[in-house]
Amino acid sequence: MHAGASPAGSASSRTGRHSALLRDVRAFTGDPGLDEAGIAGALAAWSDADVKAPPLKGVQALIWAEGYADGSLQGHVYPEVPESLDRWRRAGIARYIYSSGTRAAQHNWFAHSNLGDLTTLLDGHFDLDDAGGKRDPESYGTIAHTISVAPETIVFLSDVREELDAAVLAGWRAVAVRRPGDPRGATVGGGHPTVCSLDAVHLRAVDRPNDSTTTVAS
């Protein structure tokens, strides 16, 4: 999931974001002397290769934020998503998003979705900065620790096998979601149960003290 952050703001805030971007790209590349042309080249290369680089996600968030602000962009969600999130909410199940897009980007995606503002249906967000890479089992351990939930009570939904594998290695339960017509095929492989819609995901709160099922969607 990918989205925007906040409107452009004042000249001073834009300058601050520009400086932060230069610093972040240099740190990520490990080249403190990288000039602006090199930074632009790095960002373009990451975008072309679909690299989940935090500095690139930050740039995308800022660009998309302006589109959300002027109404030219909307975050796409599938028709059953609002009802599914609300059904899980009413069942006492916490709902989180874990995405390579920044937390601000995720928030804007759901705040400006094609089906309206869905932010009240979510309990929080995680990104690469505060959780880590999505194919690293340690990232899922970090999330479970942060929300103080037992790993075995967390259900992770994703359309990427490597992410599902990592979640399972961290003790989570995992369900693959592959939409009809996905060119990658109807299943992800690896033995993960697969659904084509969130309507098919039926969850209930764990019946034991101080614990409940938590849903984390990718």
Short mmCIF file of C-alpha atoms in Angstrom, two decimals:
data_model
loop_
_atom_site.label_atom_id
_atom_site.label_comp_id
_atom_site.label_asym_id
_atom_site.label_seq_id
_atom_site.Cartn_x
_atom_site.Cartn_y
_atom_site.Cartn_z
CA MET A 1 0.00 0.00 0.00
CA HIS A 2 1.28 3.45 -0.92
CA ALA A 3 -0.11 6.94 -0.35
CA GLY A 4 0.51 10.57 0.63
CA ALA A 5 1.59 12.45 3.74
CA SER A 6 0.63 16.11 4.14
CA PRO A 7 0.18 19.15 1.90
CA ALA A 8 3.23 21.02 0.66
CA GLY A 9 3.18 23.63 3.43
CA SER A 10 5.45 26.65 3.82
CA ALA A 11 8.73 27.32 2.02
CA SER A 12 10.65 26.61 5.22
CA SER A 13 8.92 23.25 5.72
CA ARG A 14 9.63 22.31 2.10
CA THR A 15 13.28 23.22 2.59
CA GLY A 16 13.41 21.10 5.72
CA ARG A 17 11.89 18.12 3.91
CA HIS A 18 14.34 18.57 1.04
CA SER A 19 17.30 18.53 3.42
CA ALA A 20 15.93 15.49 5.23
CA LEU A 21 15.47 13.68 1.91
CA LEU A 22 19.07 14.32 0.88
CA ARG A 23 20.28 13.07 4.25
CA ASP A 24 18.10 9.95 4.14
CA VAL A 25 19.15 8.94 0.60
CA ARG A 26 22.84 9.41 1.43
CA ALA A 27 22.43 7.31 4.56
CA PHE A 28 20.55 4.54 2.71
CA THR A 29 23.14 4.38 -0.09
CA GLY A 30 26.03 4.62 2.36
CA ASP A 31 27.51 7.50 0.33
CA PRO A 32 27.64 10.71 2.42
CA GLY A 33 29.10 12.63 -0.50
CA LEU A 34 26.35 11.81 -3.00
CA ASP A 35 25.30 14.97 -4.89
CA GLU A 36 21.75 15.89 -5.91
CA ALA A 37 22.12 14.37 -9.37
CA GLY A 38 23.25 11.12 -7.80
CA ILE A 39 20.36 11.25 -5.36
CA ALA A 40 17.86 11.77 -8.19
CA GLY A 41 19.43 8.84 -10.02
CA ALA A 42 19.20 6.62 -6.97
CA LEU A 43 15.53 7.46 -6.46
CA ALA A 44 14.75 6.76 -10.13
CA ALA A 45 16.61 3.45 -10.02
CA TRP A 46 14.79 2.35 -6.86
CA SER A 47 11.46 3.28 -8.42
CA ASP A 48 12.20 1.37 -11.64
CA ALA A 49 13.27 -1.71 -9.68
CA ASP A 50 10.40 -1.41 -7.14
CA VAL A 51 12.90 -1.29 -4.28
CA LYS A 52 11.19 -0.78 -0.92
CA ALA A 53 13.57 2.01 0.09
CA PRO A 54 12.27 4.26 2.90
CA PRO A 55 13.59 7.47 1.26
CA LEU A 56 11.72 6.63 -1.95
CA LYS A 57 8.54 5.93 -0.02
CA GLY A 58 8.91 9.30 1.68
CA VAL A 59 9.19 11.11 -1.65
CA GLN A 60 6.18 9.28 -3.03
CA ALA A 61 4.21 10.19 0.08
CA LEU A 62 4.93 13.89 -0.37
CA ILE A 63 3.97 13.81 -4.05
CA TRP A 64 0.75 11.91 -3.43
CA ALA A 65 -0.17 14.16 -0.52
CA GLU A 66 -0.66 17.07 -2.88
CA GLY A 67 -2.94 14.92 -5.04
CA TYR A 68 -5.04 13.96 -2.03
CA ALA A 69 -5.19 17.61 -0.94
CA ASP A 70 -6.53 18.83 -4.29
CA GLY A 71 -8.83 15.85 -4.80
CA SER A 72 -7.09 14.48 -7.88
CA LEU A 73 -6.04 11.25 -6.14
CA GLN A 74 -7.88 8.60 -4.15
CA GLY A 75 -6.65 5.49 -2.38
CA HIS A 76 -8.14 2.38 -3.98
CA VAL A 77 -9.78 -0.22 -1.76
CA TYR A 78 -11.90 -3.17 -2.83
CA PRO A 79 -15.68 -3.01 -2.28
CA GLU A 80 -15.85 -5.44 0.66
CA VAL A 81 -13.02 -3.81 2.66
CA PRO A 82 -15.09 -1.33 4.74
CA GLU A 83 -17.62 -3.96 5.81
CA SER A 84 -14.90 -6.51 6.59
CA LEU A 85 -12.99 -4.04 8.75
CA ASP A 86 -16.18 -3.03 10.54
CA ARG A 87 -17.19 -6.68 11.05
CA TRP A 88 -13.85 -7.43 12.68
CA ARG A 89 -14.11 -4.26 14.76
CA ARG A 90 -17.52 -5.27 16.07
CA ALA A 91 -16.09 -8.71 16.91
CA GLY A 92 -13.45 -7.08 19.10
CA ILE A 93 -10.58 -7.73 16.69
CA ALA A 94 -7.90 -5.03 16.34
CA ARG A 95 -7.01 -4.02 12.77
CA TYR A 96 -3.58 -2.76 11.67
CA ILE A 97 -1.88 -2.01 8.36
CA TYR A 98 1.76 -2.96 7.72
CA SER A 99 3.04 -1.54 4.46
CA SER A 100 6.21 -0.42 2.74
CA GLY A 101 4.51 2.96 2.38
CA THR A 102 5.04 5.39 5.25
CA ARG A 103 2.54 5.51 8.09
CA ALA A 104 1.44 8.96 6.95
CA ALA A 105 1.01 7.61 3.43
CA GLN A 106 -1.11 4.72 4.67
CA HIS A 107 -3.28 7.06 6.72
CA ASN A 108 -3.90 9.32 3.74
CA TRP A 109 -4.71 6.33 1.54
CA PHE A 110 -7.54 5.29 3.84
CA ALA A 111 -8.60 8.85 4.68
CA HIS A 112 -9.06 9.62 0.97
CA SER A 113 -10.19 6.24 -0.33
CA ASN A 114 -12.58 5.71 -3.22
CA LEU A 115 -15.09 4.51 -0.59
CA GLY A 116 -14.67 7.44 1.78
CA ASP A 117 -12.75 8.01 5.00
CA LEU A 118 -12.00 4.60 6.51
CA THR A 119 -9.50 5.70 9.15
CA THR A 120 -11.89 5.06 12.04
CA LEU A 121 -11.93 1.37 11.07
CA LEU A 122 -8.18 0.97 11.73
CA ASP A 123 -6.26 0.83 14.99
CA GLY A 124 -2.83 1.74 13.67
CA HIS A 125 -0.12 1.50 11.04
CA PHE A 126 3.41 0.08 10.69
CA ASP A 127 6.01 0.82 8.03
CA LEU A 128 9.62 -0.04 7.16
CA ASP A 129 11.02 2.51 9.59
CA ASP A 130 9.31 1.33 12.76
CA ALA A 131 8.92 -2.39 11.99
CA GLY A 132 11.55 -3.31 9.40
CA GLY A 133 11.44 -5.14 6.08
CA LYS A 134 8.34 -7.15 5.27
CA ARG A 135 10.27 -10.31 4.37
CA ASP A 136 12.15 -10.37 7.67
CA PRO A 137 10.59 -12.46 10.47
CA GLU A 138 12.04 -10.08 13.06
CA SER A 139 9.77 -7.32 11.74
CA TYR A 140 6.71 -9.31 12.70
CA GLY A 141 8.16 -9.95 16.12
CA THR A 142 8.63 -6.20 16.51
CA ILE A 143 4.99 -5.53 15.64
CA ALA A 144 3.70 -8.20 18.05
CA HIS A 145 5.84 -6.72 20.83
CA THR A 146 4.72 -3.17 20.06
CA ILE A 147 1.01 -3.97 20.21
CA SER A 148 1.53 -6.38 23.14
CA VAL A 149 -0.25 -9.28 21.47
CA ALA A 150 0.78 -12.94 21.44
CA PRO A 151 2.10 -13.83 17.95
CA GLU A 152 -0.16 -16.88 17.60
CA THR A 153 -3.25 -14.66 17.93
CA ILE A 154 -2.29 -12.43 14.99
CA VAL A 155 -3.62 -13.13 11.50
CA PHE A 156 -1.61 -11.61 8.65
CA LEU A 157 -3.16 -10.98 5.23
CA SER A 158 -0.93 -10.43 2.20
CA ASP A 159 -0.64 -11.25 -1.50
CA VAL A 160 3.13 -11.92 -1.31
CA ARG A 161 4.38 -15.40 -0.36
CA GLU A 162 7.69 -14.21 1.12
CA GLU A 163 5.85 -11.87 3.49
CA LEU A 164 3.49 -14.64 4.56
CA ASP A 165 6.43 -17.00 5.09
CA ALA A 166 8.17 -14.41 7.30
CA ALA A 167 5.02 -13.88 9.38
CA VAL A 168 4.61 -17.63 9.93
CA LEU A 169 8.24 -17.95 11.02
CA ALA A 170 7.49 -15.26 13.62
CA GLY A 171 4.61 -17.35 14.99
CA TRP A 172 1.76 -15.55 13.25
CA ARG A 173 -1.04 -17.16 11.31
CA ALA A 174 -1.14 -16.15 7.65
CA VAL A 175 -3.78 -15.97 4.92
CA ALA A 176 -3.00 -15.14 1.32
CA VAL A 177 -5.30 -12.81 -0.60
CA ARG A 178 -5.24 -13.10 -4.38
CA ARG A 179 -7.83 -11.18 -6.36
CA PRO A 180 -9.51 -12.63 -9.47
CA GLY A 181 -7.45 -11.93 -12.58
CA ASP A 182 -4.17 -11.43 -10.70
CA PRO A 183 -1.47 -12.18 -13.30
CA ARG A 184 0.59 -13.96 -10.63
CA GLY A 185 -2.05 -16.66 -10.36
CA ALA A 186 -4.84 -17.66 -7.98
CA THR A 187 -2.55 -18.88 -5.18
CA VAL A 188 0.75 -17.76 -3.67
CA GLY A 189 2.17 -21.24 -3.02
CA GLY A 190 3.94 -22.32 0.13
CA GLY A 191 0.86 -24.01 1.52
CA HIS A 192 -0.76 -20.78 2.66
CA PRO A 193 -4.58 -20.79 2.69
CA THR A 194 -5.77 -18.40 0.01
CA VAL A 195 -8.93 -16.33 -0.41
CA CYS A 196 -10.00 -14.03 -3.23
CA SER A 197 -11.89 -11.57 -1.01
CA LEU A 198 -11.90 -10.44 2.61
CA ASP A 199 -15.51 -11.65 2.78
CA ALA A 200 -14.04 -15.14 3.06
CA VAL A 201 -11.92 -14.31 6.12
CA HIS A 202 -13.93 -15.18 9.23
CA LEU A 203 -12.26 -14.32 12.52
CA ARG A 204 -13.30 -14.38 16.15
CA ALA A 205 -11.75 -12.88 19.22
CA VAL A 206 -9.61 -15.28 21.24
CA ASP A 207 -11.55 -16.48 24.26
CA ARG A 208 -8.96 -15.99 26.98
CA PRO A 209 -8.08 -13.15 29.38
CA ASN A 210 -6.02 -10.22 28.16
CA ASP A 211 -5.81 -11.53 24.62
CA SER A 212 -7.72 -11.09 21.40
CA THR A 213 -7.22 -11.84 17.74
CA THR A 214 -5.49 -9.10 15.81
CA THR A 215 -5.58 -8.64 12.05
CA VAL A 216 -2.64 -7.11 10.21
CA ALA A 217 -3.11 -6.48 6.50
CA SER A 218 -0.37 -5.80 4.01
#
